[in-house]
Coordinates of C-alpha atoms in Angstrom, one line a residue:
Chain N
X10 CA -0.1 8.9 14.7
X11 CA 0.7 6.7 11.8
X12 CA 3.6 9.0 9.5
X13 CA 1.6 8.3 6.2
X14 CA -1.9 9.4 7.9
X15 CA -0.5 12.1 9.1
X16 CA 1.1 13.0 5.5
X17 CA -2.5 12.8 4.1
X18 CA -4.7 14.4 6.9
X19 CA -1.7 17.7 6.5
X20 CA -2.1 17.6 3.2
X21 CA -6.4 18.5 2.9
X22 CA -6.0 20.9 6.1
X23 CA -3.2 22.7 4.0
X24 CA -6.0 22.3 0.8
X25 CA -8.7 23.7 3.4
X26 CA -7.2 26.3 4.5
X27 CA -6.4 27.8 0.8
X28 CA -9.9 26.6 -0.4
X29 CA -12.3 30.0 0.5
X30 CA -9.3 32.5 -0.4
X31 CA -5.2 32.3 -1.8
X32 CA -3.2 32.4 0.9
X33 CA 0.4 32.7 1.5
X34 CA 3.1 30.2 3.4
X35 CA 3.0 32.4 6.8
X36 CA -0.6 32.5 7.1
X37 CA -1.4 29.0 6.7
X38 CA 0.8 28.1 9.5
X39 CA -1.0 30.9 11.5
X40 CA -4.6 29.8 10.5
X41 CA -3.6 26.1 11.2
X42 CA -1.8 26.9 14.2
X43 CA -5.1 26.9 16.9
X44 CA -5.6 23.4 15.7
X45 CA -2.4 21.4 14.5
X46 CA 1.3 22.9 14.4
X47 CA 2.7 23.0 11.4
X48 CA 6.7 23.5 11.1
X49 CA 8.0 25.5 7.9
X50 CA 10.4 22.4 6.7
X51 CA 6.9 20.1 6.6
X52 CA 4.5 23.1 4.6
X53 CA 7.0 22.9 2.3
X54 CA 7.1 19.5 1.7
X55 CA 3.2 19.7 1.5
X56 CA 2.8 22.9 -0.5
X57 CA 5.0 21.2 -3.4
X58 CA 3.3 17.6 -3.4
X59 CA 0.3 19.7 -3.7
X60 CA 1.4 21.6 -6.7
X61 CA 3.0 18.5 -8.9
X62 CA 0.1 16.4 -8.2
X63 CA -2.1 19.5 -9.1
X64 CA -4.3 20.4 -6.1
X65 CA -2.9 23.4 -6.1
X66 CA -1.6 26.7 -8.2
X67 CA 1.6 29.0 -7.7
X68 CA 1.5 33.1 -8.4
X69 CA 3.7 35.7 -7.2
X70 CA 1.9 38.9 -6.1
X71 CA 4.1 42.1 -4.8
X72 CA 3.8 43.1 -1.6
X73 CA 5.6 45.9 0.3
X74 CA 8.6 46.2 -2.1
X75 CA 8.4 42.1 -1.8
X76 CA 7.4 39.0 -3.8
X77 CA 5.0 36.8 -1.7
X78 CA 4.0 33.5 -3.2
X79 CA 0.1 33.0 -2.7
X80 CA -1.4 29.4 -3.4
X81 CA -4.7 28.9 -5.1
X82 CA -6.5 25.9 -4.9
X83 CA -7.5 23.3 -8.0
X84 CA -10.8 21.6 -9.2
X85 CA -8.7 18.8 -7.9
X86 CA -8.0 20.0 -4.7
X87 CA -11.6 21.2 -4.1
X88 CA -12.3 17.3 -4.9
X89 CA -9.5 15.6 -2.8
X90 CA -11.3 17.8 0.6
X91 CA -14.7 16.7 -0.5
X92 CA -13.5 12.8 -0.4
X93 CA -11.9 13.1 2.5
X94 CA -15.0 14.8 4.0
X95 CA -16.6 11.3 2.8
X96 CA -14.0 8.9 3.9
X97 CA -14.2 10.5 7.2
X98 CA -17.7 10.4 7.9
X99 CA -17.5 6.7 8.2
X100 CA -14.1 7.3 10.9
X101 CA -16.1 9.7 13.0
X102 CA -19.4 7.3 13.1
X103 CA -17.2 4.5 14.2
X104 CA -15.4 6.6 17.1
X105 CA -18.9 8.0 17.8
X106 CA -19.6 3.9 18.7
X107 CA -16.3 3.2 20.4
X108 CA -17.0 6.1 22.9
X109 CA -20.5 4.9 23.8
X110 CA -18.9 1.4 24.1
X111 CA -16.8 2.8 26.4
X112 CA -19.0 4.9 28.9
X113 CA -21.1 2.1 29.0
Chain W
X8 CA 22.4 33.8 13.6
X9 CA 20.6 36.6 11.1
X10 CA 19.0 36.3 7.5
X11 CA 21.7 36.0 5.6
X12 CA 23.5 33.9 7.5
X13 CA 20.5 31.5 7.8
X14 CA 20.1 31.3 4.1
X15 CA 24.2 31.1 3.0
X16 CA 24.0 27.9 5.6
X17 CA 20.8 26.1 4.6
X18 CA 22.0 26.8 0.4
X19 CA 24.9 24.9 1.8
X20 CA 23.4 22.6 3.4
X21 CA 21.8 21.3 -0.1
X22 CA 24.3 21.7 -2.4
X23 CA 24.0 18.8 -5.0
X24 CA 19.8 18.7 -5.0
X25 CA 18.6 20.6 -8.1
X26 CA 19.3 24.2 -8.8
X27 CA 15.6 25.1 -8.6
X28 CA 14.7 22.8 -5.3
X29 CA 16.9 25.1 -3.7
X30 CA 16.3 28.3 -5.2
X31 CA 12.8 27.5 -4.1
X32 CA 13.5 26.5 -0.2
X33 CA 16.0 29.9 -0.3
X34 CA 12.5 31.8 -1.6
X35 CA 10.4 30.1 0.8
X36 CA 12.4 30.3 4.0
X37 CA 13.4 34.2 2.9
X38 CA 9.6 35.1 2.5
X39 CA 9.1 33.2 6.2
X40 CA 11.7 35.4 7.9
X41 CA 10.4 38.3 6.3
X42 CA 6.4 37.7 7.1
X43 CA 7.6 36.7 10.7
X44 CA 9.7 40.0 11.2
X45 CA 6.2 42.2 9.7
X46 CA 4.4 41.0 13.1
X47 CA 7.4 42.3 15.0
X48 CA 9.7 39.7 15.3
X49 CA 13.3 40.2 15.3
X50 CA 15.7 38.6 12.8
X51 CA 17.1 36.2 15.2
X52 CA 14.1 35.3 16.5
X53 CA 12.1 34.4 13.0
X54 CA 15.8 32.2 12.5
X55 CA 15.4 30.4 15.4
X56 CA 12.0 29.0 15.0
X57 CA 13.2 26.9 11.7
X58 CA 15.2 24.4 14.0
X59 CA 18.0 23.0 12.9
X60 CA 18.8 23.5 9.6
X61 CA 20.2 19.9 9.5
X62 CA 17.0 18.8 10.3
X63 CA 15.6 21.2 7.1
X64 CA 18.0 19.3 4.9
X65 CA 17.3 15.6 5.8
X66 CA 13.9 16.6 5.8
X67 CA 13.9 17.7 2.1
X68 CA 16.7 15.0 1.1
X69 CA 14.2 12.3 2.3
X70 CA 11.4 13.9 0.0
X71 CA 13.4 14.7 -3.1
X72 CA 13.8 11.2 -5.3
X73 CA 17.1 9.3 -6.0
X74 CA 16.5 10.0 -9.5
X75 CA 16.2 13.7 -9.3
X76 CA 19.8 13.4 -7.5
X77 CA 21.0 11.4 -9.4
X78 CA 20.4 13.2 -12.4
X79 CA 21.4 16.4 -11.2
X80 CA 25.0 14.8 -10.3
X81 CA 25.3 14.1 -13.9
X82 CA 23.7 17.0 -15.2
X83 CA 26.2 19.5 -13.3
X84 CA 29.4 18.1 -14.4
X85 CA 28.4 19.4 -17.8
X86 CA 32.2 20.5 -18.0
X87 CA 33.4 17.1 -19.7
X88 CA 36.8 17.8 -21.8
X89 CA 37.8 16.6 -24.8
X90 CA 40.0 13.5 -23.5
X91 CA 37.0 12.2 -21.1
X92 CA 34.7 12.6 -23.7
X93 CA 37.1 10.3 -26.2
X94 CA 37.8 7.9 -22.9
X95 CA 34.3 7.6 -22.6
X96 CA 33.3 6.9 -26.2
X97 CA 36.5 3.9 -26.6
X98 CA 35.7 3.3 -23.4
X99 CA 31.8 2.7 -23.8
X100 CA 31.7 -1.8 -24.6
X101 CA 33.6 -2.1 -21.6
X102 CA 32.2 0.4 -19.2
X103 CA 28.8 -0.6 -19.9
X104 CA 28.8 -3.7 -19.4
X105 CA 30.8 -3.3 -16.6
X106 CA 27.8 -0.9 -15.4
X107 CA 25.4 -4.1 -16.0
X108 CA 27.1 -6.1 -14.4
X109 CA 27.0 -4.1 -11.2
X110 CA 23.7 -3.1 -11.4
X111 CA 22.5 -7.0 -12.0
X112 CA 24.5 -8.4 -8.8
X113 CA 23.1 -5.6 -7.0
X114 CA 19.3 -6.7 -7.8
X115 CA 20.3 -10.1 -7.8
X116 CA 21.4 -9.4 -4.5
X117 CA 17.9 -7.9 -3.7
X118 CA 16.2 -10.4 -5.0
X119 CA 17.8 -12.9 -3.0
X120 CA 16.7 -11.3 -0.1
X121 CA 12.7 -11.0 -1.2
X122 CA 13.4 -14.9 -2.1
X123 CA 14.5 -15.8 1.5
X124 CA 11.3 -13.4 2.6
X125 CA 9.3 -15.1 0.0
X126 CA 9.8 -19.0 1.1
X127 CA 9.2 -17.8 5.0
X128 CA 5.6 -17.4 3.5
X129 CA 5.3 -20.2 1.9
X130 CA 6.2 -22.0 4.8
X131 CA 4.0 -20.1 6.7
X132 CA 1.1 -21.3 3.9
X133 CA 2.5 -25.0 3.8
X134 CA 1.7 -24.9 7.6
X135 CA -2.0 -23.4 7.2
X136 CA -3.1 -25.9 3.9
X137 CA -1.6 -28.7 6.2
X138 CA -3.3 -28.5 9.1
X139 CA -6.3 -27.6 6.8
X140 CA -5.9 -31.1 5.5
X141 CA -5.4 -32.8 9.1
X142 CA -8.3 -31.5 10.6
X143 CA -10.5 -32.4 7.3
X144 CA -8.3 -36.2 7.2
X145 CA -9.2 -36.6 10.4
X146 CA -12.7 -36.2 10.9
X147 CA -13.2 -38.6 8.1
X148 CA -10.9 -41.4 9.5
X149 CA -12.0 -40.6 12.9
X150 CA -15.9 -41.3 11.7
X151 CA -14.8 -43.9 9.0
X152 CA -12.3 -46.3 10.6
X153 CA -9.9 -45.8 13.3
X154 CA -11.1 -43.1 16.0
X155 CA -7.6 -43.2 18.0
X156 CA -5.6 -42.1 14.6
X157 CA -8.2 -39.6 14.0
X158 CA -8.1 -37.9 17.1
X159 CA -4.4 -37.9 16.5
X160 CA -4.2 -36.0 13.5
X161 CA -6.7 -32.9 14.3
X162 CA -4.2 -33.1 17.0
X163 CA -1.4 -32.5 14.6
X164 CA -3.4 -30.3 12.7
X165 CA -3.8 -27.8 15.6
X166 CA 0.0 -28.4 16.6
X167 CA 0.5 -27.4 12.6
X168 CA -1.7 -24.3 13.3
X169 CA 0.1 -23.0 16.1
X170 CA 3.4 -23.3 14.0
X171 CA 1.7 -21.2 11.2
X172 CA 1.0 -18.7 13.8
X173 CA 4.4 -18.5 14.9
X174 CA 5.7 -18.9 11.6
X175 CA 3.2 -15.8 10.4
X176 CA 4.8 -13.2 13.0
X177 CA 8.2 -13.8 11.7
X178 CA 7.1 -13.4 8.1
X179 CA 5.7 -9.8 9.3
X180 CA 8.9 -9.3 11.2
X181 CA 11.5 -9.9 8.4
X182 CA 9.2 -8.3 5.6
X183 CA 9.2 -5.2 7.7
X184 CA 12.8 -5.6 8.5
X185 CA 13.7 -6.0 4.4
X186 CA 11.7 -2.6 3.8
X187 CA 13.3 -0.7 6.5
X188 CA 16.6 -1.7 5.1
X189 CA 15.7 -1.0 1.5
X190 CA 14.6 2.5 2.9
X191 CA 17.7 3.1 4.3
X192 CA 19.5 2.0 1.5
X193 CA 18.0 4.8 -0.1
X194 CA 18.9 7.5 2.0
X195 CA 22.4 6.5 2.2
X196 CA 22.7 6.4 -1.4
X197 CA 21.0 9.7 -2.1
X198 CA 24.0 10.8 0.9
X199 CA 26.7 9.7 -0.8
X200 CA 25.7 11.2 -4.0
X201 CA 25.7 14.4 -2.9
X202 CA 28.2 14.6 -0.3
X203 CA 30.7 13.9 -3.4
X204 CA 29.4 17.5 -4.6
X205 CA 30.4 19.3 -1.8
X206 CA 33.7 17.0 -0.3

């Protein structure tokens, strides 16, 4: 897949998957991990293009005699996932056609 | 290789980037090994899932900017002495404009290059508008006078057209090429900044 595609389509499954509750850096790559793997070196990358373009917010919370970093997502991320729902609505129709093109 | 290890090896691994870019990878990958080794991994094991930590380090080089390097090179020899700091100050007329005049062959340099990129495609153009003007030159002359010499030149004009086909994919090709190499300019640049830290 195209690297910059890529880039973006990581980018709203990492906003997706903190959009319902925080989550933290190990459990996103678990929850992503049925559906697209996800190494530590790339979340990272992701998790702090997300926070300095604001889609996302930092806070530490203590956990077993830890800190845990848990990511919360912005008005801005909740809109970046709702225009890539758009923009991708068009993709899927078009693939949709290809397919029957095909079996035809 | 354990925790500790890990970590000493990856903080030294991006010596030169800012203080807090790695204070924040140390934090991330720490928390990782430690949320790995809760669902009953060993040490080792949570360690070796990172890959290479060489990988780890181009990756984050590649997605930190020149500038922030840059600046954090200058920024951490805060410890200028007196006799630099005089140097510097008699120095400055003659440093500085030695300074520009690096910096300006360097983009003339660059520019240069885009120039040589830039008349590819307007050759490529010249080839399209005169074919354009073949085909149209022809039709006319072919209805209005001489039907031989028109049939000639919308021949030219489709030999023109297959040029500015030809001529198109090398345009792609060397714009690509000059991108790739500005790219990599980067990179190296933002290597040799910071392997000066650590050598």
């Amino acid at each position: 897949m195209d690297i910059q595609l890529k880039r973006g389509l990581l980018d709203v499954c990492v906003l997706a998957s903190i959009k319902n509750e925080d989550s933290y850096g190990y459990k996103i790559i678990k929850d992503l991990n049925p559906y697209v793997k996800l190494s530590e070196s790339t979340l990272y990358t992701i998790l702090k293009r997300l926070e300095t373009s604001n889609m996302l917010t930092v806070h530490t919370v203590e956990y077993g005699g830890r800190l845990r970093k848990y990511y919360h997502i912005t008005k801005n991320g909740i809109k970046r996932i709702e225009d890539f729902k758009e923009e991708w609505q068009e993709v899927l129709s078009i693939y949709q056609f290809v397919i029957k093109e095909e079996e035809r | 290789m354990n925790k500790q290890e890990f970590l000493a090896e990856l903080k030294a691994g991006l010596a030169g980037l800012p203080q807090k870019d790695i204070e924040d990878q140390l934090n991330f990958y720490s928390e990782m090994i430690d949320d790995r080794m809760e669902e009953g991994f060993s040490e080792e094991k949570a360690v070796s899932t990172f890959g290479l930590i060489d990988e780890i380090v181009k990756n984050l080089i590649a997605d930190t900017s020149l500038i922030k390097i840059a600046k954090e090179r200058i920024n951490s020899k805060t410890k200028f002495n007196i006799w630099e700091i005089i140097l510097l100050v008699l120095g400055s007329p003659i440093w500085i404009s030695i300074l520009i005049a690096a910096v300006t062959v360097i983009f003339s340099l660059y520019i240069s290059l885009w120039s040589v990129i830039v008349s590819f495609w307007s050759i490529f153009v010249s080839f399209i508008g005169a074919s354009l003007g073949m085909i149209v030159g022809g039709i006319i002359i072919l209805c209005k006078s001489d039907f031989f010499i028109g049939i000639a030149m919308i021949g030219v004009c489709f030999i023109l057209a297959g040029l500015s086909i030809f001529t198109f994919y090398g345009c792609k090709l060397s714009t690509k090429g000059i991108l790739l190499l500005t790219k990599k300019t980067a990179v190296c640049i933002k290597n040799a900044l910071l392997k000066k830290e650590t050598a």
